[in-house]
Every structure is written in C-alpha cells, then in structure tokens.
Short mmCIF file of C-alpha atoms in Angstrom, two decimals:
data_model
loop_
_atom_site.label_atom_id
_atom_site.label_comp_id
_atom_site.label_asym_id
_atom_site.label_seq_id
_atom_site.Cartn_x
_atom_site.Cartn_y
_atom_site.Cartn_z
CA UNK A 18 37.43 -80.81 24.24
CA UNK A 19 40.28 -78.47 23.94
CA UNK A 20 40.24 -74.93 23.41
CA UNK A 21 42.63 -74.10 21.24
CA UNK A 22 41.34 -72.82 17.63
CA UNK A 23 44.30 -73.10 15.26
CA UNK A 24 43.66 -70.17 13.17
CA UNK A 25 47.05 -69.57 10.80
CA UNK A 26 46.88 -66.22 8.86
CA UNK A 27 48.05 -65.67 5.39
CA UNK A 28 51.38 -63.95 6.51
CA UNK A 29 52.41 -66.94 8.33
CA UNK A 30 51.46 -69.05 5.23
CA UNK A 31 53.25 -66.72 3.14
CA UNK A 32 56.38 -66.76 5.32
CA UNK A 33 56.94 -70.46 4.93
CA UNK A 34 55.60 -70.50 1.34
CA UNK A 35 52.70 -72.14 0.97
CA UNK A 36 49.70 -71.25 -0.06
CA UNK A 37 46.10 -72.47 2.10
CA UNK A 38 43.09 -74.07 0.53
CA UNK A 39 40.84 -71.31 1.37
CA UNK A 40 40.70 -67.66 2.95
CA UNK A 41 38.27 -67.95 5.65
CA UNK A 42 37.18 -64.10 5.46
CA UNK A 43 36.08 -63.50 8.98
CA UNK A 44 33.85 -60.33 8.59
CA UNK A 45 33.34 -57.33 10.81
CA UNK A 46 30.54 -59.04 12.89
CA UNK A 47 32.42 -62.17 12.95
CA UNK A 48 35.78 -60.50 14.64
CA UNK A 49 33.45 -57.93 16.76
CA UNK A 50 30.22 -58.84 17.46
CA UNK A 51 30.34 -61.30 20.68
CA UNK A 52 27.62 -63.77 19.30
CA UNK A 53 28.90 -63.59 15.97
CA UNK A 54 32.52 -64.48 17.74
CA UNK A 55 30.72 -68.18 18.39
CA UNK A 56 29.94 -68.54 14.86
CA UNK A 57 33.18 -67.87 13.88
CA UNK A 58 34.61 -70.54 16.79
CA UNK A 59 32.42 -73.27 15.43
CA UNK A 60 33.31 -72.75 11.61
CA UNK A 61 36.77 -72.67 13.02
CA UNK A 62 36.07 -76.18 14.54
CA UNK A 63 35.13 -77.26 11.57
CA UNK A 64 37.19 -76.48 9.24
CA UNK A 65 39.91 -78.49 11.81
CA UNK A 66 37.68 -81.28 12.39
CA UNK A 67 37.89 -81.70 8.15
CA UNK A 68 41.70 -81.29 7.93
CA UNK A 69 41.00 -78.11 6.41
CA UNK A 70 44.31 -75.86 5.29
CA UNK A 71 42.42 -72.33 5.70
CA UNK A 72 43.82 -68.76 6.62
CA UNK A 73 42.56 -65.59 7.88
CA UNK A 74 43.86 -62.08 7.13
CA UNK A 75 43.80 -61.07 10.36
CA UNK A 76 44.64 -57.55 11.03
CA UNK A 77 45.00 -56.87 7.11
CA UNK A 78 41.56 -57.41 6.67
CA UNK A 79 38.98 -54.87 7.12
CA UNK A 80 35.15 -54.01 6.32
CA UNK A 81 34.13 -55.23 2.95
CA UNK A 82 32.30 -52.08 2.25
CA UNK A 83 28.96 -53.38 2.55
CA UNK A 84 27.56 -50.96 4.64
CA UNK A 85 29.29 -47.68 3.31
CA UNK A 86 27.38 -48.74 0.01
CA UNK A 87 24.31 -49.76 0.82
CA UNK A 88 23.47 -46.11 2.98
CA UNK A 89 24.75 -44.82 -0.71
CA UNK A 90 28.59 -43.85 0.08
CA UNK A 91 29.83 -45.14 -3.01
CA UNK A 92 33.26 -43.46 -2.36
CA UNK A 93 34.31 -44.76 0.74
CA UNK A 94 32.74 -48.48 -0.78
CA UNK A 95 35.43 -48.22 -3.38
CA UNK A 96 37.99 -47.11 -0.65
CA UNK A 97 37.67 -50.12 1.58
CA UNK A 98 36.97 -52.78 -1.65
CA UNK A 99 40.42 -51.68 -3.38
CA UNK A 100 42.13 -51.95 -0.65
CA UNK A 101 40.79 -55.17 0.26
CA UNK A 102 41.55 -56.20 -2.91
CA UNK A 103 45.36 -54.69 -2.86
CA UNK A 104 45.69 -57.10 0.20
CA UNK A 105 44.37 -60.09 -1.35
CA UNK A 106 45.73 -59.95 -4.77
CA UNK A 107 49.12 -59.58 -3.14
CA UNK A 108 48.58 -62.85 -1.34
CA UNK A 109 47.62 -64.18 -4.23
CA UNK A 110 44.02 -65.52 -2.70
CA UNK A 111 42.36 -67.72 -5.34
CA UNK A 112 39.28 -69.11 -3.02
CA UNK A 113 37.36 -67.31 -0.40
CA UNK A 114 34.91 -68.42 2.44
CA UNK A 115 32.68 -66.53 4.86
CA UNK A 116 29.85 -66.89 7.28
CA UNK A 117 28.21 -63.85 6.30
CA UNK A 118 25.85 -63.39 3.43
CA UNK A 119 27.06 -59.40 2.94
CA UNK A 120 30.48 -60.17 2.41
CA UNK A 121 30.07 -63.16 0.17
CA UNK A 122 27.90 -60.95 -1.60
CA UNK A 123 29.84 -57.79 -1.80
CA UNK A 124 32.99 -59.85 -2.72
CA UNK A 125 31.57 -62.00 -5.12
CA UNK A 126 29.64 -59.87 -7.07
CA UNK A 127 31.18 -56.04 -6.82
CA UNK A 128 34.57 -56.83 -6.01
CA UNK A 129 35.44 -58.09 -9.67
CA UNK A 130 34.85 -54.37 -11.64
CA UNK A 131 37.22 -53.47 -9.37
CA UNK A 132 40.00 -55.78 -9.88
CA UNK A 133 39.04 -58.17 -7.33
CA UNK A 134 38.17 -62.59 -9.08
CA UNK A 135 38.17 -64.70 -6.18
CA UNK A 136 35.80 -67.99 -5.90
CA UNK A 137 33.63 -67.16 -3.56
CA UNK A 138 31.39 -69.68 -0.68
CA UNK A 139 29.37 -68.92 2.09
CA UNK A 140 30.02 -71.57 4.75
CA UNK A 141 27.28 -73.34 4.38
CA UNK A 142 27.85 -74.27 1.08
CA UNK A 143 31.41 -75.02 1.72
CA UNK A 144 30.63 -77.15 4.63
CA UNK A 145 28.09 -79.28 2.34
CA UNK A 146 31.20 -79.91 0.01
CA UNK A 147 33.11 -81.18 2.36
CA UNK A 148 30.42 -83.10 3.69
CA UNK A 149 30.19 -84.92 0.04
CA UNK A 150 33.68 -84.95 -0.24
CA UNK A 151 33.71 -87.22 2.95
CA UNK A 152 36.42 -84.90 4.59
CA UNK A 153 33.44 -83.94 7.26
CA UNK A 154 30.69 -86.16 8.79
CA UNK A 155 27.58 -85.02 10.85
CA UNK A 156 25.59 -87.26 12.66
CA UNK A 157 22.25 -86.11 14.02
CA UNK A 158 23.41 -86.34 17.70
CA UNK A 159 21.23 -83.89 20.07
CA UNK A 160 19.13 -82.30 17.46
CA UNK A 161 17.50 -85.15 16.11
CA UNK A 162 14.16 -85.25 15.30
CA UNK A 163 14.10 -81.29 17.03
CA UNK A 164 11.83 -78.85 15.15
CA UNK A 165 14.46 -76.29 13.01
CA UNK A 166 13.42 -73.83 11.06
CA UNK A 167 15.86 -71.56 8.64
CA UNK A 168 15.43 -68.05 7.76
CA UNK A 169 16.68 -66.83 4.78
CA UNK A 170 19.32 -64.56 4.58
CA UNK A 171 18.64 -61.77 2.06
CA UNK A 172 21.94 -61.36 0.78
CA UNK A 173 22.19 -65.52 0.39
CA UNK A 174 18.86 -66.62 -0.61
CA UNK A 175 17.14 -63.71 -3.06
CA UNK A 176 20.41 -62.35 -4.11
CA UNK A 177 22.32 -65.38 -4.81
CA UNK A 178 19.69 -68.05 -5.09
CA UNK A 179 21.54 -70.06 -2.20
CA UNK A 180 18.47 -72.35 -0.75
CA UNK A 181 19.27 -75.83 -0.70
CA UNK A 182 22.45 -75.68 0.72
CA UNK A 183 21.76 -74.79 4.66
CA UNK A 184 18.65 -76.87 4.03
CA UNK A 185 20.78 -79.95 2.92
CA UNK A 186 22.69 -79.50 5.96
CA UNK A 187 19.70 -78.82 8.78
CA UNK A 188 18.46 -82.28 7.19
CA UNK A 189 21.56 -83.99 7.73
CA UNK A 190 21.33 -83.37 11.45
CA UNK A 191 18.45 -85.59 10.84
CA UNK A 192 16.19 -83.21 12.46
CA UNK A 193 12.02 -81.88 11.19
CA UNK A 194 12.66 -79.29 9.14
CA UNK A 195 9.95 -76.80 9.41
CA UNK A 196 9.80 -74.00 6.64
CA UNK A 197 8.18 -70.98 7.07
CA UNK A 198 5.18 -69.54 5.32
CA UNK A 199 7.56 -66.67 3.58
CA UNK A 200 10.39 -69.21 2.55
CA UNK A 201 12.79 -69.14 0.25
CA UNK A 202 12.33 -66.51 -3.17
CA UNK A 203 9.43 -65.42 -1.03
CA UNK A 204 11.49 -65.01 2.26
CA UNK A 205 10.83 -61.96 4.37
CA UNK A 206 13.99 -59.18 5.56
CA UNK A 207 15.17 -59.69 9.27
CA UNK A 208 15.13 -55.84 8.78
CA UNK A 209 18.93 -55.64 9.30
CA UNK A 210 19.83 -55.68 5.63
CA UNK A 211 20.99 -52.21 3.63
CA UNK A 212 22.72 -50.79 6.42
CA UNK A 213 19.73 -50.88 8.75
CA UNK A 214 21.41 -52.72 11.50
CA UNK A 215 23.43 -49.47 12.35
CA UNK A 216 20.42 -47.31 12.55
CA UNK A 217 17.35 -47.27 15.17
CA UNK A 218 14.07 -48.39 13.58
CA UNK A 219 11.53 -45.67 11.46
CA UNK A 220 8.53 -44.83 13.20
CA UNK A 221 5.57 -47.54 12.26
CA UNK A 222 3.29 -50.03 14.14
CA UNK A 223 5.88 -53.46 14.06
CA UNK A 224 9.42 -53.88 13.73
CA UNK A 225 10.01 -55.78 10.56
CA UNK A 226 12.15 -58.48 13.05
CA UNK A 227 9.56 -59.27 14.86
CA UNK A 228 7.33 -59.67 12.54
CA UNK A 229 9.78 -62.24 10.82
CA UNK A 230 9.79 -63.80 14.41
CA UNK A 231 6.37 -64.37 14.45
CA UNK A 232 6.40 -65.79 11.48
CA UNK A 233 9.08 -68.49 12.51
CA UNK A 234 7.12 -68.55 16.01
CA UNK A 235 4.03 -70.05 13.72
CA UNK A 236 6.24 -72.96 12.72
CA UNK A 237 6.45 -74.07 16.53
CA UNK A 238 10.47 -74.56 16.17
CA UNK A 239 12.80 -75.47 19.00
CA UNK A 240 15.53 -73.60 17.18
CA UNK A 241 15.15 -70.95 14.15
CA UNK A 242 18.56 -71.56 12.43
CA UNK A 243 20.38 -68.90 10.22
CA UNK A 244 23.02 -68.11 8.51
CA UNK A 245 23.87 -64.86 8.97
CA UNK A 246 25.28 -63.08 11.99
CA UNK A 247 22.81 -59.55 11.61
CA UNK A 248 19.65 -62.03 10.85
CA UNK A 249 21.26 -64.12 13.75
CA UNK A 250 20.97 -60.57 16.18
CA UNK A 251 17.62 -59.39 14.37
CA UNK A 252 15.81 -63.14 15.18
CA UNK A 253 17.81 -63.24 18.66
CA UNK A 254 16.00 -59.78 19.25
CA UNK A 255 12.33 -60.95 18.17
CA UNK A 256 12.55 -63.74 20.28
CA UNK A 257 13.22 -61.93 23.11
CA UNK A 258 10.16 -59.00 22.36
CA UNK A 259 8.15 -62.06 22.13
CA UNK A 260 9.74 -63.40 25.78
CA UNK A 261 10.67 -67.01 24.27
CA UNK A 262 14.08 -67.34 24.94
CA UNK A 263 13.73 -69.85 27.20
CA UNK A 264 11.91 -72.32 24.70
CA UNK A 265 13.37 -71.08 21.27
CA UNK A 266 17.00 -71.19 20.21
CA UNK A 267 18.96 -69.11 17.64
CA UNK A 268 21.66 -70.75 15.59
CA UNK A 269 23.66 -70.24 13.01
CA UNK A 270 24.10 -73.30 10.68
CA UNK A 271 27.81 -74.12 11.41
CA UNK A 272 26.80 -73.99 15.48
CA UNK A 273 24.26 -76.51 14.91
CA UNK A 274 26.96 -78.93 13.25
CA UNK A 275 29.52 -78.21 15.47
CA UNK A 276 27.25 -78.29 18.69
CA UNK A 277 25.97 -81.80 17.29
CA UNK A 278 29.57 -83.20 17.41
CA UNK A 279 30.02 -81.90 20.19
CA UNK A 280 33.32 -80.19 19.15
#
C-alpha cells in the first residue's frame, strides 16, 4: 500500500489548463482536526482508486462560514462566503464535493444569494455515483455481516433529506445494518451542530452526545458509522463516557469503504 495521496490543487490545474471533474472542498475539520485528517485520507483514496480528476483549493480555501452564522454573526458569514466565492468563481468551479454535512450545506444552500451556483455532493452521495457508474467497486471484505449502525448528520439528513445514500453504501459492504430508534427525519443532534462544538456544554443532567450514544449503544453495533467529522468527535466522545472503545468503532462512511479495500 503506498502512501502517497495525489492531491492536485486547482492552481496547478489552472496552470496547465485544464479544468478537474470535481472540487473536493476539504473543510476546516477535514485540514485540522487529526481524526477528521483520516477521513479526508480515505476519500482521497478513493477518489484515486476511481480514476477520479478532483482538486483541492488548498491554501485559498478557508472556513465556509458555518459557524460565524450559526452563533448569529451574520457579518463575518458574508465575509468568509464572498470570499470563498471570489476564489471559486475565478477558478471557474462548476461541481463541488465534501465530507462534511456543514459545508455542503452552507455552500449549497446560502452560497447562491450571494453569487455563489456550484453543484453541490456530500461524499457519500458522490461515492454511490461512482459506485453505479462502475468507476468504483466495494466488496464486503472485513465488515461483512458486522453490526453498523449510521447516525444522521443534521445538516445531511433533516436539512437536506440525504438518507438513503450512506445507507446504500453501509449495505454494500454487505454488512447488518442496524438503525436506530431516532433514525432518519426523526434522528436525534450529536449536540455539535449550530456552533456548539466550539463551546463547553450548558448546565443540565446528560450531554445530548451521550445520550445519542446510548441510543446507538441499544442497537448492539460493532461500529456506529457517520458521516460527519463533528458527529464523528461527538459519538467518538460518548463512546468513551460510556468506556466502550474497546468493543465499538467510529467511522466515517468513506473509512469504512476504503478500510474494506484495504486501500
């Protein structure tokens, strides 16, 4: 297996010009956050393994804005999406793809009243087309017949009505999924969502991830997939207040592909 990710950003594209199939938009958590870095490494894998021709912004790219808006600082939201959208315009970026729900959400639905149309995927929906396109095959490998259950990201699921596709791909693995009893439209917060994950917990009797921990816990799961790097922290978090890291896994989707290929 080697270790070298090819990663080309859109300057290099642009210096030899030619335009990529997709911007793989990386996100803050994705470039940052040291788990998050491993979802961004498998995704990477993937998108190789399919002969994908994908760029990243690299140092041009910067927070979506998510966060400034959702603790209600509307200004510096528009400061960060127009210039986001200065960078991307100018590249001329048609198609976007990300691994987390708050930027495919912020860029898909408030970047466009502010001059920003891209077509916009979270990963897992992008890796299911190129899993019916026949450019990428999964085979069940070392999660078959495991017990996986998948949390709903907020920002994915309610917000976007994106269910089936993670599902479609957990199944493909050829593993039990589980789902559980707050699933889907009915799905409960990690408690990281709305800026939350930068801010210590308000005083009550439960943190809201743990609760959602137990609530995976109930399905008996060897691994509680997401597909999200904060619900990814937030689940990683429960499972260690509920001292089960030694029998309960977090993934993200595009791990458990990769991981099964053994890329």
């Amino acid at each position: 297996m080697s270790d070298i990710l090819k990663v080309p950003t859109m300057a290099e594209y642009m210096a030899q010009g030619k335009q990529p199939e997709v911007l793989f938009w990386v996100g803050c958590a994705g470039s940052f956050d040291d788990r998050a870095k491993k979802i961004t490494k498998a995704f990477v894998k993937l998108l190789n393994r399919a002969n994908v021709e994908f760029a990243v912004l690299g140092t041009e790219e910067s927070c979506t804005g998510d966060p400034a808006k959702r603790a209600g600082n509307e200004f510096l939201f528009q400061m960060q999406a127009v210039t986001n959208i200065e960078v991307l315009n100018a590249y001329e970026v048609k198609k976007i793809v990300t691994a987390c729900p708050h930027c495919f959400n912020t860029i898909k639905n408030e970047y466009p009243s502010l001059g920003g149309n891209y077509e916009v995927m979270h990963h897992t929906q992008f890796l299911k087309t190129l899993l019916s396109e026949g450019r990428l095959t999964i085979e069940g490998g070392k999660f078959k017949g495991k017990r996986i259950t998948f949390h709903d990201p907020c920002y994915l699921g309610r917000a976007n009505n994106v269910y089936e596709a993670p599902r479609e791909l957990i199944q493909k693995l050829e593993a039990e999924l589980v789902e559980m009893k707050n699933c889907r439209r009915n799905g409960l917060c990690c408690g990281a969502g709305g800026a939350q994950m930068f801010k210590e917990p308000e005083k009550g009797n439960k943190d809201v991830n743990v609760e959602r921990t137990e609530q995976a816990l109930q399905t008996q799961p060897e691994i509680i997939a997401a597909g999200c790097p904060f619900c990814n922290t937030m689940m990683t978090d429960g499972i260690k207040a509920k001292e089960k890291e030694d029998s309960v896994q977090v993934m993200d989707v595009a791990e458990l592909i990769a991981n099964a290929q053994d890329l």
